[in-house]
Amino acid sequence: MMQPENQRRAYLEAMGIDVWLPRDSADAAATDDMAETSAEAMDWESLRQAVSACTLCGLSQSRTNTVFGIGNPEAEWLIVGEAPGAEEDRRGEPFVGRAGKLLDEMLRAIGQRREDVFIANILKCRPPNNRDPKADECASCRPYLERQIELVQPRIILAVGRVAAQNLLGSDDPVGRMRGRPHQLDGIPLVVTYHPAYLLRSPSQKNKAWRDLCLAARLAAEYGA
Ligand code: URA
């Protein structure tokens, strides 16, 4: 397995940044800061390359493909899910399985097509056996999503499911308590709703998801108007 120092170096090199070998732990901390600062400044292409070369967490060992995200880079709607599943890992695209089909239908219901919005996940790599993402994996991946949000500048963020909502809002609340009301992330309106995989198992909750989508559409229309 790659050592953390080597992982950091590979990450910085993938971003085209000169690598200075740290002499002691203070230098090592500075190198960490540099990686985050650099993610803040990346354009779409360098961000995409950094994600595909990323070895910041152990998921890089088991992934088939990174799943960067897909859609309109200037979308009004940013949809954030949890992490790639088996099919997404194979194809390198988010939400392409059964849950993805339902997500497409939910978007269609509010007049949006998959190609109109931008779809991303908290994690860019699949956790083995679809286990929950670990805190350190989410932390390593966070700068990528933050930069995607900055680049897209959406009018509304829709967090689908517990993992996305808890990570974005820094909360331990269940989805049932977070959904149905407006939140904000760095001043951008954010709405929480059920994950489409959950809605496939519990179709009786679809009416609540519909209300969440209507709330999101209203907030998107109001934001910056
Ligand atoms: N579930 C998610 O949260 N994201 C995907 O990309 C696929 C399934």
PDB file of C-alpha atoms and ligand atoms in Angstrom:
ATOM      1  CA  MET A   1       0.000   0.000   0.000  1.00  0.00           C
ATOM      2  CA  MET A   2       1.189   3.560  -0.737  1.00  0.00           C
ATOM      3  CA  GLN A   3       2.535   5.491   2.259  1.00  0.00           C
ATOM      4  CA  PRO A   4       0.655   8.726   3.163  1.00  0.00           C
ATOM      5  CA  GLU A   5       3.637  10.879   2.095  1.00  0.00           C
ATOM      6  CA  ASN A   6       3.721   9.192  -1.277  1.00  0.00           C
ATOM      7  CA  GLN A   7      -0.053   9.575  -1.637  1.00  0.00           C
ATOM      8  CA  ARG A   8       0.229  13.287  -0.964  1.00  0.00           C
ATOM      9  CA  ARG A   9       3.042  13.591  -3.456  1.00  0.00           C
ATOM     10  CA  ALA A  10       1.101  11.701  -6.156  1.00  0.00           C
ATOM     11  CA  TYR A  11      -1.887  13.985  -5.548  1.00  0.00           C
ATOM     12  CA  LEU A  12       0.166  17.168  -5.847  1.00  0.00           C
ATOM     13  CA  GLU A  13       1.994  15.888  -8.908  1.00  0.00           C
ATOM     14  CA  ALA A  14      -1.333  15.033 -10.558  1.00  0.00           C
ATOM     15  CA  MET A  15      -2.305  18.672 -10.099  1.00  0.00           C
ATOM     16  CA  GLY A  16       0.897  19.816 -11.764  1.00  0.00           C
ATOM     17  CA  ILE A  17       2.302  21.286  -8.551  1.00  0.00           C
ATOM     18  CA  ASP A  18       6.031  21.133  -7.760  1.00  0.00           C
ATOM     19  CA  VAL A  19       6.605  18.714  -4.914  1.00  0.00           C
ATOM     20  CA  TRP A  20       8.882  19.717  -2.024  1.00  0.00           C
ATOM     21  CA  LEU A  21       9.817  16.856   0.245  1.00  0.00           C
ATOM     22  CA  PRO A  22       8.888  17.641   3.861  1.00  0.00           C
ATOM     23  CA  ARG A  23      11.834  17.574   6.278  1.00  0.00           C
ATOM     24  CA  ASP A  24       9.769  17.276   9.463  1.00  0.00           C
ATOM     25  CA  SER A  25       6.156  17.141  10.616  1.00  0.00           C
ATOM     26  CA  ALA A  26       5.694  20.925  10.393  1.00  0.00           C
ATOM     27  CA  ASP A  27       6.605  20.690   6.738  1.00  0.00           C
ATOM     28  CA  ALA A  28       4.259  17.716   6.333  1.00  0.00           C
ATOM     29  CA  ALA A  29       1.375  19.791   7.726  1.00  0.00           C
ATOM     30  CA  ALA A  30       2.235  22.561   5.293  1.00  0.00           C
ATOM     31  CA  THR A  31       2.064  20.062   2.424  1.00  0.00           C
ATOM     32  CA  ASP A  32      -1.443  19.027   3.567  1.00  0.00           C
ATOM     33  CA  ASP A  33      -2.520  22.666   3.578  1.00  0.00           C
ATOM     34  CA  MET A  34      -1.118  23.066   0.104  1.00  0.00           C
ATOM     35  CA  ALA A  35      -3.247  20.216  -1.242  1.00  0.00           C
ATOM     36  CA  GLU A  36      -6.403  21.835   0.120  1.00  0.00           C
ATOM     37  CA  THR A  37      -5.444  25.302  -1.005  1.00  0.00           C
ATOM     38  CA  SER A  38      -4.746  23.965  -4.456  1.00  0.00           C
ATOM     39  CA  ALA A  39      -8.150  22.256  -4.713  1.00  0.00           C
ATOM     40  CA  GLU A  40      -9.640  25.660  -3.964  1.00  0.00           C
ATOM     41  CA  ALA A  41      -7.996  27.139  -7.038  1.00  0.00           C
ATOM     42  CA  MET A  42      -8.466  24.366  -9.595  1.00  0.00           C
ATOM     43  CA  ASP A  43     -10.425  24.722 -12.824  1.00  0.00           C
ATOM     44  CA  TRP A  44     -12.702  21.918 -14.034  1.00  0.00           C
ATOM     45  CA  GLU A  45     -10.010  20.084 -15.950  1.00  0.00           C
ATOM     46  CA  SER A  46      -7.401  20.074 -13.185  1.00  0.00           C
ATOM     47  CA  LEU A  47     -10.065  19.127 -10.655  1.00  0.00           C
ATOM     48  CA  ARG A  48     -11.156  16.219 -12.841  1.00  0.00           C
ATOM     49  CA  GLN A  49      -7.539  15.077 -13.202  1.00  0.00           C
ATOM     50  CA  ALA A  50      -6.864  15.400  -9.472  1.00  0.00           C
ATOM     51  CA  VAL A  51      -9.923  13.263  -8.690  1.00  0.00           C
ATOM     52  CA  SER A  52      -8.999  10.558 -11.179  1.00  0.00           C
ATOM     53  CA  ALA A  53      -5.442  10.363  -9.767  1.00  0.00           C
ATOM     54  CA  CYS A  54      -6.504  10.673  -6.125  1.00  0.00           C
ATOM     55  CA  THR A  55      -4.996   8.285  -3.577  1.00  0.00           C
ATOM     56  CA  LEU A  56      -5.838  10.274  -0.452  1.00  0.00           C
ATOM     57  CA  CYS A  57      -7.844   7.444   1.125  1.00  0.00           C
ATOM     58  CA  GLY A  58      -7.935   3.666   0.998  1.00  0.00           C
ATOM     59  CA  LEU A  59     -10.892   3.581  -1.423  1.00  0.00           C
ATOM     60  CA  SER A  60      -8.444   4.317  -4.218  1.00  0.00           C
ATOM     61  CA  GLN A  61      -7.182   0.737  -3.785  1.00  0.00           C
ATOM     62  CA  SER A  62     -10.534  -0.933  -4.464  1.00  0.00           C
ATOM     63  CA  ARG A  63     -12.188   1.388  -6.989  1.00  0.00           C
ATOM     64  CA  THR A  64     -12.549   0.557 -10.686  1.00  0.00           C
ATOM     65  CA  ASN A  65     -13.228   4.175 -11.667  1.00  0.00           C
ATOM     66  CA  THR A  66     -13.502   7.446  -9.848  1.00  0.00           C
ATOM     67  CA  VAL A  67     -16.946   9.025 -10.201  1.00  0.00           C
ATOM     68  CA  PHE A  68     -16.320  12.731 -10.630  1.00  0.00           C
ATOM     69  CA  GLY A  69     -19.877  13.888 -11.245  1.00  0.00           C
ATOM     70  CA  ILE A  70     -21.796  14.754 -14.362  1.00  0.00           C
ATOM     71  CA  GLY A  71     -23.994  17.390 -15.914  1.00  0.00           C
ATOM     72  CA  ASN A  72     -24.118  21.053 -16.710  1.00  0.00           C
ATOM     73  CA  PRO A  73     -21.104  22.883 -15.217  1.00  0.00           C
ATOM     74  CA  GLU A  74     -23.318  25.968 -14.913  1.00  0.00           C
ATOM     75  CA  ALA A  75     -26.355  24.153 -13.552  1.00  0.00           C
ATOM     76  CA  GLU A  76     -28.927  25.871 -11.359  1.00  0.00           C
ATOM     77  CA  TRP A  77     -29.499  22.590  -9.505  1.00  0.00           C
ATOM     78  CA  LEU A  78     -26.706  20.655  -7.798  1.00  0.00           C
ATOM     79  CA  ILE A  79     -27.756  17.192  -6.657  1.00  0.00           C
ATOM     80  CA  VAL A  80     -25.519  15.590  -4.029  1.00  0.00           C
ATOM     81  CA  GLY A  81     -25.749  11.883  -3.222  1.00  0.00           C
ATOM     82  CA  GLU A  82     -23.726   9.581  -1.018  1.00  0.00           C
ATOM     83  CA  ALA A  83     -21.167   7.562  -2.983  1.00  0.00           C
ATOM     84  CA  PRO A  84     -20.907   5.453  -6.121  1.00  0.00           C
ATOM     85  CA  GLY A  85     -22.407   1.962  -6.031  1.00  0.00           C
ATOM     86  CA  ALA A  86     -21.272  -1.045  -8.062  1.00  0.00           C
ATOM     87  CA  GLU A  87     -22.726   0.126 -11.377  1.00  0.00           C
ATOM     88  CA  GLU A  88     -21.448   3.688 -10.915  1.00  0.00           C
ATOM     89  CA  ASP A  89     -17.971   2.349 -10.071  1.00  0.00           C
ATOM     90  CA  ARG A  90     -18.031   0.290 -13.282  1.00  0.00           C
ATOM     91  CA  ARG A  91     -19.189   3.161 -15.473  1.00  0.00           C
ATOM     92  CA  GLY A  92     -17.606   6.161 -13.765  1.00  0.00           C
ATOM     93  CA  GLU A  93     -20.932   8.011 -13.701  1.00  0.00           C
ATOM     94  CA  PRO A  94     -23.159   8.830 -10.711  1.00  0.00           C
ATOM     95  CA  PHE A  95     -26.682   7.478 -10.245  1.00  0.00           C
ATOM     96  CA  VAL A  96     -26.870   5.081 -13.176  1.00  0.00           C
ATOM     97  CA  GLY A  97     -28.506   2.159 -11.360  1.00  0.00           C
ATOM     98  CA  ARG A  98     -32.172   1.734 -10.341  1.00  0.00           C
ATOM     99  CA  ALA A  99     -31.942   4.619  -7.882  1.00  0.00           C
ATOM    100  CA  GLY A 100     -30.563   6.755 -10.690  1.00  0.00           C
ATOM    101  CA  LYS A 101     -33.588   6.013 -12.881  1.00  0.00           C
ATOM    102  CA  LEU A 102     -35.853   7.190 -10.086  1.00  0.00           C
ATOM    103  CA  LEU A 103     -33.698  10.287  -9.587  1.00  0.00           C
ATOM    104  CA  ASP A 104     -34.134  11.050 -13.308  1.00  0.00           C
ATOM    105  CA  GLU A 105     -37.912  10.748 -12.887  1.00  0.00           C
ATOM    106  CA  MET A 106     -37.866  13.026  -9.850  1.00  0.00           C
ATOM    107  CA  LEU A 107     -35.922  15.595 -11.861  1.00  0.00           C
ATOM    108  CA  ARG A 108     -38.302  15.285 -14.789  1.00  0.00           C
ATOM    109  CA  ALA A 109     -41.208  15.963 -12.437  1.00  0.00           C
ATOM    110  CA  ILE A 110     -39.746  19.408 -11.735  1.00  0.00           C
ATOM    111  CA  GLY A 111     -38.914  20.095 -15.373  1.00  0.00           C
ATOM    112  CA  GLN A 112     -35.187  19.276 -15.182  1.00  0.00           C
ATOM    113  CA  ARG A 113     -33.290  16.738 -17.242  1.00  0.00           C
ATOM    114  CA  ARG A 114     -30.168  14.915 -16.049  1.00  0.00           C
ATOM    115  CA  GLU A 115     -28.087  17.011 -18.445  1.00  0.00           C
ATOM    116  CA  ASP A 116     -29.532  20.283 -17.073  1.00  0.00           C
ATOM    117  CA  VAL A 117     -28.392  19.688 -13.491  1.00  0.00           C
ATOM    118  CA  PHE A 118     -25.041  18.711 -11.990  1.00  0.00           C
ATOM    119  CA  ILE A 119     -24.953  15.435 -10.065  1.00  0.00           C
ATOM    120  CA  ALA A 120     -22.145  14.657  -7.613  1.00  0.00           C
ATOM    121  CA  ASN A 121     -21.553  12.571  -4.517  1.00  0.00           C
ATOM    122  CA  ILE A 122     -19.953  13.072  -1.127  1.00  0.00           C
ATOM    123  CA  LEU A 123     -17.409  10.386  -2.114  1.00  0.00           C
ATOM    124  CA  LYS A 124     -15.843  10.021  -5.564  1.00  0.00           C
ATOM    125  CA  CYS A 125     -14.965   6.350  -5.007  1.00  0.00           C
ATOM    126  CA  ARG A 126     -17.112   3.358  -4.112  1.00  0.00           C
ATOM    127  CA  PRO A 127     -16.934   2.047  -0.553  1.00  0.00           C
ATOM    128  CA  PRO A 128     -16.552  -1.763  -0.718  1.00  0.00           C
ATOM    129  CA  ASN A 129     -19.845  -3.684  -0.378  1.00  0.00           C
ATOM    130  CA  ASN A 130     -21.686  -0.349  -0.354  1.00  0.00           C
ATOM    131  CA  ARG A 131     -20.853   0.238   3.306  1.00  0.00           C
ATOM    132  CA  ASP A 132     -21.352   3.726   4.762  1.00  0.00           C
ATOM    133  CA  PRO A 133     -18.571   6.208   3.997  1.00  0.00           C
ATOM    134  CA  LYS A 134     -16.096   6.658   6.853  1.00  0.00           C
ATOM    135  CA  ALA A 135     -15.401  10.075   8.361  1.00  0.00           C
ATOM    136  CA  ASP A 136     -11.798  10.187   7.098  1.00  0.00           C
ATOM    137  CA  GLU A 137     -12.924   9.272   3.559  1.00  0.00           C
ATOM    138  CA  CYS A 138     -15.496  12.082   3.595  1.00  0.00           C
ATOM    139  CA  ALA A 139     -12.893  14.526   4.910  1.00  0.00           C
ATOM    140  CA  SER A 140     -10.369  13.597   2.195  1.00  0.00           C
ATOM    141  CA  CYS A 141     -12.976  13.986  -0.539  1.00  0.00           C
ATOM    142  CA  ARG A 142     -14.558  17.170   0.788  1.00  0.00           C
ATOM    143  CA  PRO A 143     -12.293  19.716  -0.985  1.00  0.00           C
ATOM    144  CA  TYR A 144     -13.298  18.226  -4.346  1.00  0.00           C
ATOM    145  CA  LEU A 145     -17.015  18.696  -3.714  1.00  0.00           C
ATOM    146  CA  GLU A 146     -16.442  22.143  -2.244  1.00  0.00           C
ATOM    147  CA  ARG A 147     -14.611  23.179  -5.400  1.00  0.00           C
ATOM    148  CA  GLN A 148     -17.388  21.703  -7.571  1.00  0.00           C
ATOM    149  CA  ILE A 149     -19.919  23.796  -5.654  1.00  0.00           C
ATOM    150  CA  GLU A 150     -17.798  26.924  -6.155  1.00  0.00           C
ATOM    151  CA  LEU A 151     -17.418  26.260  -9.867  1.00  0.00           C
ATOM    152  CA  VAL A 152     -21.081  25.396 -10.533  1.00  0.00           C
ATOM    153  CA  GLN A 153     -22.461  28.213  -8.338  1.00  0.00           C
ATOM    154  CA  PRO A 154     -25.882  26.543  -8.146  1.00  0.00           C
ATOM    155  CA  ARG A 155     -29.082  28.317  -7.125  1.00  0.00           C
ATOM    156  CA  ILE A 156     -30.115  25.271  -5.115  1.00  0.00           C
ATOM    157  CA  ILE A 157     -28.406  22.240  -3.596  1.00  0.00           C
ATOM    158  CA  LEU A 158     -30.516  19.113  -3.185  1.00  0.00           C
ATOM    159  CA  ALA A 159     -28.991  16.679  -0.694  1.00  0.00           C
ATOM    160  CA  VAL A 160     -30.429  13.229  -1.270  1.00  0.00           C
ATOM    161  CA  GLY A 161     -30.247  10.901   1.694  1.00  0.00           C
ATOM    162  CA  ARG A 162     -28.779  10.865   5.159  1.00  0.00           C
ATOM    163  CA  VAL A 163     -25.072  10.699   4.291  1.00  0.00           C
ATOM    164  CA  ALA A 164     -25.227  13.672   1.914  1.00  0.00           C
ATOM    165  CA  ALA A 165     -27.369  15.769   4.257  1.00  0.00           C
ATOM    166  CA  GLN A 166     -25.384  15.023   7.407  1.00  0.00           C
ATOM    167  CA  ASN A 167     -22.063  15.687   5.693  1.00  0.00           C
ATOM    168  CA  LEU A 168     -23.111  18.897   3.995  1.00  0.00           C
ATOM    169  CA  LEU A 169     -24.863  20.307   7.046  1.00  0.00           C
ATOM    170  CA  GLY A 170     -22.489  18.914   9.694  1.00  0.00           C
ATOM    171  CA  SER A 171     -25.429  17.361  11.504  1.00  0.00           C
ATOM    172  CA  ASP A 172     -26.289  14.015  13.102  1.00  0.00           C
ATOM    173  CA  ASP A 173     -30.030  14.486  12.584  1.00  0.00           C
ATOM    174  CA  PRO A 174     -31.998  11.877  10.668  1.00  0.00           C
ATOM    175  CA  VAL A 175     -33.332  12.850   7.234  1.00  0.00           C
ATOM    176  CA  GLY A 176     -36.873  12.999   8.627  1.00  0.00           C
ATOM    177  CA  ARG A 177     -35.844  15.923  10.810  1.00  0.00           C
ATOM    178  CA  MET A 178     -33.787  17.763   8.177  1.00  0.00           C
ATOM    179  CA  ARG A 179     -36.152  17.486   5.218  1.00  0.00           C
ATOM    180  CA  GLY A 180     -39.126  19.752   4.555  1.00  0.00           C
ATOM    181  CA  ARG A 181     -37.436  23.035   5.454  1.00  0.00           C
ATOM    182  CA  PRO A 182     -34.822  25.364   3.954  1.00  0.00           C
ATOM    183  CA  HIS A 183     -31.138  25.136   4.925  1.00  0.00           C
ATOM    184  CA  GLN A 184     -28.108  26.980   3.599  1.00  0.00           C
ATOM    185  CA  LEU A 185     -24.569  26.026   2.642  1.00  0.00           C
ATOM    186  CA  ASP A 186     -22.252  29.014   2.303  1.00  0.00           C
ATOM    187  CA  GLY A 187     -25.303  31.150   1.572  1.00  0.00           C
ATOM    188  CA  ILE A 188     -26.691  28.791  -1.093  1.00  0.00           C
ATOM    189  CA  PRO A 189     -30.167  27.378  -0.368  1.00  0.00           C
ATOM    190  CA  LEU A 190     -30.086  23.661   0.409  1.00  0.00           C
ATOM    191  CA  VAL A 191     -32.978  21.212   0.688  1.00  0.00           C
ATOM    192  CA  VAL A 192     -32.749  17.695   2.101  1.00  0.00           C
ATOM    193  CA  THR A 193     -34.851  14.874   0.745  1.00  0.00           C
ATOM    194  CA  TYR A 194     -34.983  11.098   0.809  1.00  0.00           C
ATOM    195  CA  HIS A 195     -32.488   9.084  -1.192  1.00  0.00           C
ATOM    196  CA  PRO A 196     -34.109   7.526  -4.283  1.00  0.00           C
ATOM    197  CA  ALA A 197     -32.880   4.070  -3.131  1.00  0.00           C
ATOM    198  CA  TYR A 198     -34.919   4.573   0.047  1.00  0.00           C
ATOM    199  CA  LEU A 199     -37.924   5.720  -1.993  1.00  0.00           C
ATOM    200  CA  LEU A 200     -37.694   2.501  -4.026  1.00  0.00           C
ATOM    201  CA  ARG A 201     -38.036   0.568  -0.756  1.00  0.00           C
ATOM    202  CA  SER A 202     -40.633   2.940   0.755  1.00  0.00           C
ATOM    203  CA  PRO A 203     -42.759   4.344  -2.099  1.00  0.00           C
ATOM    204  CA  SER A 204     -45.273   5.761   0.397  1.00  0.00           C
ATOM    205  CA  GLN A 205     -42.672   8.462   1.198  1.00  0.00           C
ATOM    206  CA  LYS A 206     -42.667   9.751  -2.382  1.00  0.00           C
ATOM    207  CA  ASN A 207     -45.261  12.397  -1.617  1.00  0.00           C
ATOM    208  CA  LYS A 208     -42.900  13.933   0.974  1.00  0.00           C
ATOM    209  CA  ALA A 209     -40.041  13.860  -1.560  1.00  0.00           C
ATOM    210  CA  TRP A 210     -42.324  15.652  -4.021  1.00  0.00           C
ATOM    211  CA  ARG A 211     -42.987  18.374  -1.438  1.00  0.00           C
ATOM    212  CA  ASP A 212     -39.215  18.718  -0.896  1.00  0.00           C
ATOM    213  CA  LEU A 213     -38.667  19.126  -4.639  1.00  0.00           C
ATOM    214  CA  CYS A 214     -41.359  21.810  -4.806  1.00  0.00           C
ATOM    215  CA  LEU A 215     -39.702  23.638  -1.894  1.00  0.00           C
ATOM    216  CA  ALA A 216     -36.331  23.391  -3.665  1.00  0.00           C
ATOM    217  CA  ALA A 217     -37.813  24.751  -6.905  1.00  0.00           C
ATOM    218  CA  ARG A 218     -39.316  27.694  -5.013  1.00  0.00           C
ATOM    219  CA  LEU A 219     -36.028  28.494  -3.229  1.00  0.00           C
ATOM    220  CA  ALA A 220     -34.093  28.229  -6.502  1.00  0.00           C
ATOM    221  CA  ALA A 221     -36.468  30.699  -8.141  1.00  0.00           C
ATOM    222  CA  GLU A 222     -36.186  33.129  -5.212  1.00  0.00           C
ATOM    223  CA  TYR A 223     -32.392  32.879  -4.809  1.00  0.00           C
ATOM    224  CA  GLY A 224     -30.681  35.879  -6.325  1.00  0.00           C
ATOM    225  CA  ALA A 225     -33.916  36.976  -8.057  1.00  0.00           C
TER     226      ALA A 225
HETATM  227  N1  URA B   1     -26.294   6.301  -4.705  1.00  0.00           N
HETATM  228  C1  URA B   1     -25.658   7.477  -4.506  1.00  0.00           C
HETATM  229  O1  URA B   1     -25.811   8.113  -3.465  1.00  0.00           O
HETATM  230  N2  URA B   1     -24.888   7.934  -5.475  1.00  0.00           N
HETATM  231  C2  URA B   1     -24.704   7.304  -6.621  1.00  0.00           C
HETATM  232  O2  URA B   1     -23.969   7.790  -7.483  1.00  0.00           O
HETATM  233  C3  URA B   1     -25.382   6.076  -6.806  1.00  0.00           C
HETATM  234  C4  URA B   1     -26.175   5.596  -5.833  1.00  0.00           C
END
